[in-house]
Every structure is written in C-alpha cells, then in structure tokens.
Amino acid sequence: MDPAKMNLILKKMTDARAILIKENPFFGHLAMGLQLACAPCGTACTDGSRLIFDPDFAAKLSGMEMQFVILHEVLHCVLNHCTRGRNLNPCIFNIAADIVVNSTILDMWDKKTVFIAGEEAMHLAPDGREGCRYTAEEIYQMLLQADNNNRNKGPGRKENGAQAGRDHPGASSFDRHDLWQGIADRTRLQQEWDGKIMRAAEACGDSCLGMPRNIQKTVQALTKKAGLDWKQLLHDFIQYDLYDYTFLPPDRRYAHTGFYLPAYNPDEENGSPQDIWICVDASGSISGKELSSAMTEIQDALRQTGLKGSISFFDCGITAPVPFETEQEIKRMTPAGGGGTSFRIIFDYMRAKMSENLPKAVLIITDGYALWPAEEAAMGIPVLWLIHGTSSAKVPWGREVRIDLT
C-alpha cells in the first residue's frame, strides 16, 4: 500500500469524524471509540473495536458518504449487532441489521434515501415500513417469511419486499460483517459499548434529545452514566492532525491480520509533541476552581497522551510560554490574569514573538466568551478549542471539544 495514499485516506476518515463530533456529538464521540485502520477488505467493516476501510473504496466516497458509512458501522456497535444473531442465518441477519441502521441514519438526517458509492442504501423492511421501527431480529423473521413465500410460489412469482439468501438483491455492497463471526468474547464487547454509550450520553446532554427513537431506547436501558474523557479526543487530534503517520510497515502486533494500522513517524525537522502551545483563559469570567481544574486536566493529559509543550495564561494580555515536560513543572506554574478576554492576543503574540519557532499546534482552554479572530490569524497552525462550562459559544473554526471543569 502507498503510504501517501494511506495518510490521505486516514485524513479523510478523521475529518469525517470531526464533522460528526461537531454536528452530532453523541455519535461522533462513539466513533472516537473505534480504532481507525485500513485493510484490503473491499469496502468497510467493524469488529466492534476497529473501524476499517479499504483505501480504494474510501477514495470513492464523498465527505457525506464517508460520514454515512462511519455512522453505519457505529450503529451496528450501538445496537449490538456485532454480538447478536449468533444462532441465526448470518447472511439474512446481516441484511436485517443493515436495513435497521440505514433507516436509522435516514431518520436522523431527515432524508428519504441516500446513495453510497452509487448504490441506494436499503432501508425498508419487507412490509414497506422504515427499518428503524423494528429490531434486526424482527426484520430477520420478516425476511425469512418473505423468502419462504417466494420459494413456495416458484420461479417468476416472487413477492415484493426483500429476499433473504445469498443472492439477495438488496445485500449491501458498501459494508461487510464477516468479522462478527470471529468475536470471541461477545459479553465483554457488549459491556464495553454499554459503557461508551453511557459516557457519550452524559457528555452530550441535551444534544441527545433528538436522537432516533430506537437509539433512545438503547440509551434509556442503560441506567448508570459516567463522564466522557476528553483526552481521547485530544489524543486523536495529536495523532492524526499534527504528525506524519505511515502505514508501512504495519504494526507487528497486527501483521498476521492483514490490517494496516498507523505507526507514529514524526518528522524531526517539523516538530514533536513538545511543540504544542497551551493557552489557558485566566480572565475575570473564570473562577479559581475552574483554573485549578484546567491545570489538573493538563496534568492528566500529560499522563494519558504524553502531552508536552508550553503553557501561557491570557486575558486581554498573555504571559510568555513556559515549557513543561513533567507534572511537577505544571504544578509550579501560577496563573496570571483577571481582566477581560481576548483571543486575538494569542495569535498576535504568536506572530510577533514565535514566528521563527512556531508551535505545532495551539490548544486553547476557555469558556469561549470573547470576540473570535479570523481563521487567518492562526497562520495555518492547527487549533483545538477546549470550551468548558455551560457556554453557548459557537466555535467558528478549528477543532472543538466540550469539557467540564466544575
């Protein structure tokens, strides 16, 4: 596989996930729980742990089609399709599962139909109703009945509706499910997804209210909830937005599987994880408790992602960047501020004081209450905005993550 092509495909996949996070946080966060991978699988698939695309297939997809396929795979995991249907005909169950998830996405997007790689996504149950009204098992029984009726009528007298079996004309050509049969510990995988769903539901709050009814039922059935760890999103930002990753050679741990997972390949001339500049909002609208929590979050990110770089504090002015590599160095820092808030001061400082040694990325922790500069102010440097509190601020550019510092 061509490493350059792999990196372009990976960028396409991460861009689609970033749009999902912004436009549909619940499913975007769940998509973050799948390890991205490429393999010569023909289309796309998931085993509940990985989100796998064939690079040739991915190259054919538009941005909207890529989002649809990612949602398709995530919904299979949310609805536990990967771990169900064990004693059923796998071909027929796979068709039933696809009808359910495709219909669910169309319901979510308020669309009548959609085409993926030139193929209309099947979404109607054999009775002509939308598949999201049923479970995969209910549609499975309908497909079996339709197939039996077709057999009894003989050649040339087939009923309307989906036909079960390997020659089924509605079988999806943009998704495959054969990895499901190889899942060894189905109970563990289902428990893992239950936890991911609970964390995403709590993190997204009111944005979950408009989710499809069948997904609401799944979420409501899970009674315990826990917070989403934003460090997972930070890790993805660092891994796929900032540094060069190559797919060749493949990670040795997965060499026998045929899957190509990205291996870290930093360009020493263009920077390292130590080049991230963290700017912490210390204006008057930020409480002492929130500032303390922000510093704790940075320390946690250092432990979990290896984050290193420098930290500045800003209000309508900004402090000089102080480098850090250890938690103790962060603990020794004293926030300075208390005045009004300016985002422009960050980028003015970067242009005036850091032009010869620009950061690899800028990570801004703020409540979002300030005027937004034009994107050009960032000079092409990737920016991740960590918006905390109950802020209604809408981030106009850059990547966005919502965090809770209470």
Short mmCIF file of C-alpha atoms in Angstrom, two decimals:
data_model
loop_
_atom_site.label_atom_id
_atom_site.label_comp_id
_atom_site.label_asym_id
_atom_site.label_seq_id
_atom_site.Cartn_x
_atom_site.Cartn_y
_atom_site.Cartn_z
CA MET A 1 0.00 0.00 0.00
CA ASP A 2 1.18 3.51 -0.86
CA PRO A 3 1.94 5.33 2.44
CA ALA A 4 0.93 8.71 0.96
CA LYS A 5 -2.40 7.28 -0.13
CA MET A 6 -2.94 5.73 3.30
CA ASN A 7 -2.33 9.04 5.01
CA LEU A 8 -4.78 10.82 2.70
CA ILE A 9 -7.44 8.21 3.45
CA LEU A 10 -6.78 8.44 7.19
CA LYS A 11 -7.12 12.23 7.00
CA LYS A 12 -10.42 11.78 5.15
CA MET A 13 -11.67 9.44 7.87
CA THR A 14 -10.63 11.73 10.73
CA ASP A 15 -12.14 14.78 9.01
CA ALA A 16 -15.47 12.92 8.73
CA ARG A 17 -15.29 12.00 12.43
CA ALA A 18 -14.52 15.62 13.34
CA ILE A 19 -17.66 16.78 11.49
CA LEU A 20 -19.69 14.13 13.32
CA ILE A 21 -18.34 15.32 16.67
CA LYS A 22 -19.40 18.88 15.89
CA GLU A 23 -22.76 18.17 14.21
CA ASN A 24 -23.80 15.04 16.10
CA PRO A 25 -21.71 14.87 19.29
CA PHE A 26 -23.26 11.65 20.61
CA PHE A 27 -22.37 9.54 17.58
CA GLY A 28 -19.17 11.50 16.95
CA HIS A 29 -17.90 10.62 20.43
CA LEU A 30 -18.83 6.97 19.89
CA ALA A 31 -16.96 6.94 16.59
CA MET A 32 -13.89 8.04 18.55
CA GLY A 33 -14.07 4.72 20.39
CA LEU A 34 -13.17 2.77 17.25
CA GLN A 35 -9.53 2.33 16.22
CA LEU A 36 -9.05 3.56 12.65
CA ALA A 37 -7.47 1.02 10.29
CA CYS A 38 -7.10 0.28 6.60
CA ALA A 39 -7.22 -3.17 5.00
CA PRO A 40 -7.88 -4.63 1.55
CA CYS A 41 -11.38 -5.65 2.66
CA GLY A 42 -13.20 -4.35 -0.41
CA THR A 43 -15.49 -1.94 1.45
CA ALA A 44 -15.80 -1.07 5.16
CA CYS A 45 -16.38 -3.09 8.31
CA THR A 46 -16.06 -3.17 12.08
CA ASP A 47 -15.38 -5.83 14.69
CA GLY A 48 -16.61 -3.59 17.50
CA SER A 49 -13.10 -2.37 18.20
CA ARG A 50 -11.82 -1.15 14.83
CA LEU A 51 -13.30 0.99 12.07
CA ILE A 52 -11.80 -0.45 8.91
CA PHE A 53 -11.88 0.96 5.38
CA ASP A 54 -10.49 -0.39 2.16
CA PRO A 55 -8.45 2.57 0.86
CA ASP A 56 -9.67 2.11 -2.73
CA PHE A 57 -13.29 2.11 -1.53
CA ALA A 58 -12.73 5.08 0.79
CA ALA A 59 -11.21 7.08 -2.06
CA LYS A 60 -14.51 6.85 -3.97
CA LEU A 61 -16.61 8.29 -1.15
CA SER A 62 -17.67 11.90 -0.79
CA GLY A 63 -17.48 13.53 2.63
CA MET A 64 -21.19 12.86 3.20
CA GLU A 65 -20.84 9.23 2.11
CA MET A 66 -17.88 8.76 4.44
CA GLN A 67 -19.94 10.12 7.35
CA PHE A 68 -22.80 7.79 6.45
CA VAL A 69 -20.57 4.70 6.40
CA ILE A 70 -18.92 5.68 9.69
CA LEU A 71 -22.35 6.13 11.28
CA HIS A 72 -23.41 2.81 9.75
CA GLU A 73 -20.57 0.98 11.49
CA VAL A 74 -21.05 2.86 14.78
CA LEU A 75 -24.76 1.99 14.83
CA HIS A 76 -24.00 -1.69 14.36
CA CYS A 77 -21.95 -1.39 17.57
CA VAL A 78 -24.52 0.72 19.45
CA LEU A 79 -27.31 -1.74 18.64
CA ASN A 80 -25.04 -4.70 19.48
CA HIS A 81 -25.45 -6.20 16.00
CA CYS A 82 -21.83 -7.38 16.18
CA THR A 83 -22.66 -9.64 19.12
CA ARG A 84 -26.23 -10.71 18.26
CA GLY A 85 -27.69 -13.17 15.80
CA ARG A 86 -25.31 -15.95 16.74
CA ASN A 87 -27.78 -18.78 16.10
CA LEU A 88 -29.38 -17.13 13.08
CA ASN A 89 -28.55 -17.36 9.38
CA PRO A 90 -25.69 -14.82 9.21
CA CYS A 91 -26.47 -13.69 5.66
CA ILE A 92 -30.10 -12.91 6.44
CA PHE A 93 -29.28 -11.33 9.82
CA ASN A 94 -26.65 -9.11 8.18
CA ILE A 95 -29.25 -7.83 5.72
CA ALA A 96 -31.71 -7.17 8.54
CA ALA A 97 -29.08 -5.29 10.54
CA ASP A 98 -28.20 -3.12 7.54
CA ILE A 99 -31.84 -2.23 6.95
CA VAL A 100 -32.17 -1.09 10.59
CA VAL A 101 -29.05 1.09 10.67
CA ASN A 102 -29.55 2.65 7.24
CA SER A 103 -33.13 3.57 8.12
CA THR A 104 -31.96 4.99 11.45
CA ILE A 105 -29.44 7.27 9.71
CA LEU A 106 -32.03 8.45 7.16
CA ASP A 107 -34.39 9.21 10.04
CA MET A 108 -31.64 11.16 11.79
CA TRP A 109 -30.76 13.09 8.63
CA ASP A 110 -34.42 13.57 7.63
CA LYS A 111 -33.79 12.02 4.20
CA LYS A 112 -35.91 9.68 2.11
CA THR A 113 -32.99 7.81 0.61
CA VAL A 114 -29.24 8.02 0.09
CA PHE A 115 -26.75 6.53 -2.37
CA ILE A 116 -23.35 5.25 -1.22
CA ALA A 117 -20.75 4.59 -3.93
CA GLY A 118 -23.57 4.58 -6.46
CA GLU A 119 -25.76 2.12 -4.52
CA GLU A 120 -29.02 3.05 -2.84
CA ALA A 121 -28.85 2.16 0.84
CA MET A 122 -31.57 -0.39 1.63
CA HIS A 123 -33.73 0.86 4.48
CA LEU A 124 -37.24 -0.59 4.13
CA ALA A 125 -38.47 -3.69 5.94
CA PRO A 126 -40.28 -6.32 3.83
CA ASP A 127 -43.62 -4.81 4.91
CA GLY A 128 -42.63 -1.50 3.30
CA ARG A 129 -42.14 0.37 6.58
CA GLU A 130 -38.92 2.02 7.69
CA GLY A 131 -36.48 -0.44 9.25
CA CYS A 132 -35.83 1.79 12.26
CA ARG A 133 -39.30 0.84 13.55
CA TYR A 134 -38.07 -2.71 14.18
CA THR A 135 -35.21 -4.66 15.69
CA ALA A 136 -32.87 -6.63 13.45
CA GLU A 137 -34.42 -9.85 14.74
CA GLU A 138 -37.93 -8.70 13.78
CA ILE A 139 -36.81 -7.85 10.26
CA TYR A 140 -34.93 -11.17 10.15
CA GLN A 141 -38.21 -13.02 10.72
CA MET A 142 -39.90 -10.94 8.01
CA LEU A 143 -37.10 -11.76 5.58
CA LEU A 144 -37.39 -15.47 6.38
CA GLN A 145 -41.14 -15.37 5.80
CA ALA A 146 -40.73 -13.46 2.54
CA ASP A 147 -38.11 -15.94 1.37
CA ASN A 148 -40.33 -18.92 2.26
CA ASN A 149 -43.25 -17.35 0.39
CA ASN A 150 -41.07 -16.77 -2.65
CA ARG A 151 -39.90 -20.38 -2.63
CA ASN A 152 -43.46 -21.66 -2.35
CA LYS A 153 -44.62 -19.52 -5.27
CA GLY A 154 -41.91 -20.90 -7.51
CA PRO A 155 -39.75 -19.15 -10.16
CA GLY A 156 -41.04 -15.92 -11.61
CA ARG A 157 -43.68 -15.36 -8.89
CA LYS A 158 -41.69 -13.67 -6.14
CA GLU A 159 -43.35 -11.27 -3.72
CA ASN A 160 -42.41 -7.63 -3.34
CA GLY A 161 -40.02 -6.91 -0.49
CA ALA A 162 -36.56 -8.07 0.48
CA GLN A 163 -35.48 -11.57 -0.48
CA ALA A 164 -33.37 -13.49 2.03
CA GLY A 165 -30.41 -15.57 0.99
CA ARG A 166 -27.00 -15.14 -0.52
CA ASP A 167 -28.46 -13.95 -3.86
CA HIS A 168 -30.48 -11.24 -2.10
CA PRO A 169 -30.63 -8.21 -4.45
CA GLY A 170 -30.63 -5.77 -1.54
CA ALA A 171 -27.46 -7.07 0.15
CA SER A 172 -25.16 -4.12 0.81
CA SER A 173 -22.01 -3.77 -1.25
CA PHE A 174 -20.55 -0.97 0.92
CA ASP A 175 -20.31 -2.93 4.18
CA ARG A 176 -19.32 -6.43 5.27
CA HIS A 177 -19.92 -8.27 8.53
CA ASP A 178 -17.77 -11.41 8.38
CA LEU A 179 -15.56 -10.16 11.24
CA TRP A 180 -18.53 -10.50 13.58
CA GLN A 181 -18.26 -14.26 13.45
CA GLY A 182 -14.74 -14.09 14.88
CA ILE A 183 -15.59 -12.10 18.01
CA ALA A 184 -14.61 -14.38 20.89
CA ASP A 185 -15.80 -12.53 24.00
CA ARG A 186 -19.14 -11.06 22.97
CA THR A 187 -20.22 -10.31 26.53
CA ARG A 188 -17.12 -8.22 27.19
CA LEU A 189 -17.54 -6.28 23.92
CA GLN A 190 -21.19 -5.55 24.67
CA GLN A 191 -20.29 -4.32 28.16
CA GLU A 192 -17.61 -2.06 26.69
CA TRP A 193 -20.12 -0.49 24.32
CA ASP A 194 -22.68 -0.08 27.09
CA GLY A 195 -20.09 1.98 28.94
CA LYS A 196 -19.22 4.04 25.85
CA ILE A 197 -22.89 4.80 25.20
CA MET A 198 -23.46 5.89 28.80
CA ARG A 199 -20.42 8.19 28.78
CA ALA A 200 -21.37 9.75 25.44
CA ALA A 201 -24.98 10.28 26.56
CA GLU A 202 -23.93 12.14 29.68
CA ALA A 203 -21.27 14.17 27.93
CA CYS A 204 -23.62 15.31 25.17
CA GLY A 205 -26.57 16.15 27.41
CA ASP A 206 -29.39 17.93 25.58
CA SER A 207 -27.87 17.19 22.17
CA CYS A 208 -29.04 13.59 22.66
CA LEU A 209 -32.71 14.59 22.77
CA GLY A 210 -33.16 14.49 19.01
CA MET A 211 -31.62 11.06 18.51
CA PRO A 212 -33.71 8.35 16.77
CA ARG A 213 -36.28 6.55 18.94
CA ASN A 214 -34.61 3.16 18.69
CA ILE A 215 -31.35 4.67 19.94
CA GLN A 216 -33.16 6.49 22.75
CA LYS A 217 -34.46 3.13 23.92
CA THR A 218 -30.93 1.74 23.95
CA VAL A 219 -29.63 4.70 25.96
CA GLN A 220 -32.58 4.65 28.37
CA ALA A 221 -31.97 0.96 29.02
CA LEU A 222 -28.52 1.82 30.38
CA THR A 223 -29.08 3.25 33.84
CA LYS A 224 -25.58 4.20 35.02
CA LYS A 225 -23.70 7.07 33.44
CA ALA A 226 -20.13 8.37 33.60
CA GLY A 227 -18.24 11.28 32.09
CA LEU A 228 -16.54 11.28 28.68
CA ASP A 229 -12.77 11.62 28.87
CA TRP A 230 -11.81 14.46 26.53
CA LYS A 231 -8.24 13.17 26.49
CA GLN A 232 -9.37 10.54 23.95
CA LEU A 233 -10.27 13.39 21.59
CA LEU A 234 -7.01 15.18 22.33
CA HIS A 235 -5.12 12.01 21.52
CA ASP A 236 -6.88 11.81 18.17
CA PHE A 237 -6.07 15.46 17.44
CA ILE A 238 -2.39 14.92 18.23
CA GLN A 239 -2.21 11.64 16.37
CA TYR A 240 -3.97 12.48 13.14
CA ASP A 241 -3.89 16.28 12.76
CA LEU A 242 -0.33 17.07 13.70
CA TYR A 243 2.12 14.33 12.85
CA ASP A 244 3.04 12.14 9.96
CA TYR A 245 1.89 8.56 10.35
CA THR A 246 2.82 5.81 7.96
CA PHE A 247 1.06 2.50 7.31
CA LEU A 248 4.20 0.74 6.14
CA PRO A 249 5.49 -1.39 7.67
CA PRO A 250 2.31 -2.42 9.50
CA ASP A 251 2.36 -2.68 13.28
CA ARG A 252 3.92 -6.10 14.00
CA ARG A 253 1.24 -6.92 16.56
CA TYR A 254 -1.31 -6.99 13.74
CA ALA A 255 0.89 -8.27 10.90
CA HIS A 256 -0.94 -11.62 10.76
CA THR A 257 -4.36 -10.00 10.38
CA GLY A 258 -3.79 -8.13 7.14
CA PHE A 259 -4.83 -4.85 8.78
CA TYR A 260 -2.62 -1.82 8.41
CA LEU A 261 -2.61 0.37 11.50
CA PRO A 262 -0.76 3.69 11.59
CA ALA A 263 2.68 3.78 13.17
CA TYR A 264 3.99 7.04 14.60
CA ASN A 265 6.58 8.60 12.30
CA PRO A 266 7.45 12.12 13.47
CA ASP A 267 9.31 14.48 11.19
CA GLU A 268 12.10 15.76 13.40
CA GLU A 269 12.54 18.90 11.30
CA ASN A 270 8.87 19.85 11.57
CA GLY A 271 8.28 19.28 15.24
CA SER A 272 7.40 16.86 18.01
CA PRO A 273 4.67 16.62 20.67
CA GLN A 274 6.74 19.10 22.71
CA ASP A 275 5.76 21.86 20.27
CA ILE A 276 2.14 22.21 21.46
CA TRP A 277 1.33 25.61 22.97
CA ILE A 278 -1.42 25.54 25.60
CA CYS A 279 -3.16 28.85 26.30
CA VAL A 280 -5.31 28.90 29.45
CA ASP A 281 -8.05 31.51 29.84
CA ALA A 282 -7.41 33.30 33.17
CA SER A 283 -9.80 36.21 32.60
CA GLY A 284 -12.26 37.53 35.16
CA SER A 285 -15.04 35.21 33.96
CA ILE A 286 -13.01 32.15 35.01
CA SER A 287 -13.25 31.09 38.64
CA GLY A 288 -10.30 29.93 40.70
CA LYS A 289 -11.82 26.45 40.85
CA GLU A 290 -12.10 26.30 37.06
CA LEU A 291 -8.48 27.41 36.65
CA SER A 292 -7.34 24.76 39.10
CA SER A 293 -9.38 22.13 37.24
CA ALA A 294 -7.90 23.23 33.92
CA MET A 295 -4.37 22.72 35.24
CA THR A 296 -5.37 19.30 36.60
CA GLU A 297 -6.76 18.36 33.19
CA ILE A 298 -3.46 19.31 31.55
CA GLN A 299 -1.60 17.11 34.03
CA ASP A 300 -3.96 14.21 33.27
CA ALA A 301 -3.42 14.75 29.54
CA LEU A 302 0.34 14.60 30.08
CA ARG A 303 -0.05 11.21 31.79
CA GLN A 304 -2.51 9.77 29.27
CA THR A 305 -1.24 11.13 25.95
CA GLY A 306 2.36 12.12 26.62
CA LEU A 307 1.40 15.76 26.03
CA LYS A 308 4.35 18.14 26.34
CA GLY A 309 4.87 21.72 25.30
CA SER A 310 4.49 25.15 26.86
CA ILE A 311 1.76 26.99 28.74
CA SER A 312 0.66 30.63 28.70
CA PHE A 313 -2.14 32.35 30.59
CA PHE A 314 -4.22 35.03 28.92
CA ASP A 315 -6.96 37.58 29.50
CA CYS A 316 -6.59 40.77 27.43
CA GLY A 317 -2.84 40.18 27.64
CA ILE A 318 -0.79 36.98 27.59
CA THR A 319 2.15 35.59 29.55
CA ALA A 320 5.29 34.26 27.90
CA PRO A 321 5.16 30.49 27.20
CA VAL A 322 6.65 28.36 29.98
CA PRO A 323 7.82 24.92 28.79
CA PHE A 324 6.84 21.76 30.64
CA GLU A 325 7.64 18.07 30.42
CA THR A 326 6.57 16.85 33.86
CA GLU A 327 3.57 17.22 36.16
CA GLN A 328 5.73 18.94 38.76
CA GLU A 329 6.59 21.70 36.31
CA ILE A 330 2.88 22.31 35.70
CA LYS A 331 2.11 22.35 39.43
CA ARG A 332 4.72 25.08 39.96
CA MET A 333 3.02 27.42 37.47
CA THR A 334 0.96 30.36 38.80
CA PRO A 335 -1.94 31.54 36.63
CA ALA A 336 -1.97 35.26 35.88
CA GLY A 337 -4.95 37.27 34.63
CA GLY A 338 -8.26 38.51 35.91
CA GLY A 339 -9.14 41.08 33.26
CA GLY A 340 -11.14 40.94 30.04
CA THR A 341 -10.71 38.24 27.40
CA SER A 342 -9.01 38.47 24.01
CA PHE A 343 -8.37 35.54 21.68
CA ARG A 344 -6.56 37.78 19.21
CA ILE A 345 -3.80 38.43 21.76
CA ILE A 346 -2.80 34.76 21.44
CA PHE A 347 -2.24 34.92 17.71
CA ASP A 348 -0.71 38.41 17.81
CA TYR A 349 1.85 37.07 20.30
CA MET A 350 2.49 34.02 18.12
CA ARG A 351 3.14 36.21 15.07
CA ALA A 352 5.32 38.72 16.90
CA LYS A 353 7.27 36.51 19.32
CA MET A 354 7.21 32.98 17.88
CA SER A 355 7.48 33.48 14.11
CA GLU A 356 10.88 31.77 13.96
CA ASN A 357 9.76 28.80 16.06
CA LEU A 358 6.02 28.39 15.57
CA PRO A 359 4.20 25.79 17.67
CA LYS A 360 3.00 22.63 16.02
CA ALA A 361 -0.50 23.34 17.37
CA VAL A 362 -2.32 25.67 19.74
CA LEU A 363 -4.63 24.26 22.42
CA ILE A 364 -6.88 26.94 23.97
CA ILE A 365 -8.82 26.26 27.20
CA THR A 366 -11.56 28.87 27.59
CA ASP A 367 -15.24 29.50 28.28
CA GLY A 368 -15.49 31.00 24.79
CA TYR A 369 -16.70 34.45 25.83
CA ALA A 370 -14.69 36.77 23.58
CA LEU A 371 -14.61 38.04 20.02
CA TRP A 372 -13.32 35.46 17.56
CA PRO A 373 -10.49 36.46 15.25
CA ALA A 374 -10.47 35.37 11.63
CA GLU A 375 -9.06 31.92 10.95
CA GLU A 376 -6.20 33.52 9.02
CA ALA A 377 -4.82 34.75 12.35
CA ALA A 378 -3.69 31.19 13.12
CA MET A 379 -1.31 31.23 10.11
CA GLY A 380 -2.23 27.68 9.21
CA ILE A 381 -1.38 26.30 12.68
CA PRO A 382 -3.98 23.71 13.85
CA VAL A 383 -6.05 25.00 16.78
CA LEU A 384 -8.02 22.91 19.28
CA TRP A 385 -10.55 24.87 21.36
CA LEU A 386 -11.47 23.27 24.71
CA ILE A 387 -14.70 25.03 25.66
CA HIS A 388 -15.79 24.50 29.26
CA GLY A 389 -18.73 25.35 31.43
CA THR A 390 -22.26 25.84 30.10
CA SER A 391 -21.01 28.22 27.44
CA SER A 392 -23.27 28.74 24.43
CA ALA A 393 -20.28 29.97 22.42
CA LYS A 394 -20.10 28.59 18.89
CA VAL A 395 -16.59 27.95 17.65
CA PRO A 396 -16.39 29.28 14.06
CA TRP A 397 -13.18 27.49 13.03
CA GLY A 398 -10.60 25.00 14.29
CA ARG A 399 -11.40 21.80 16.18
CA GLU A 400 -13.73 21.97 19.18
CA VAL A 401 -14.09 19.83 22.31
CA ARG A 402 -16.50 20.50 25.20
CA ILE A 403 -15.15 19.76 28.69
CA ASP A 404 -16.49 20.09 32.22
CA LEU A 405 -14.29 21.88 34.75
CA THR A 406 -16.84 22.05 37.58
#
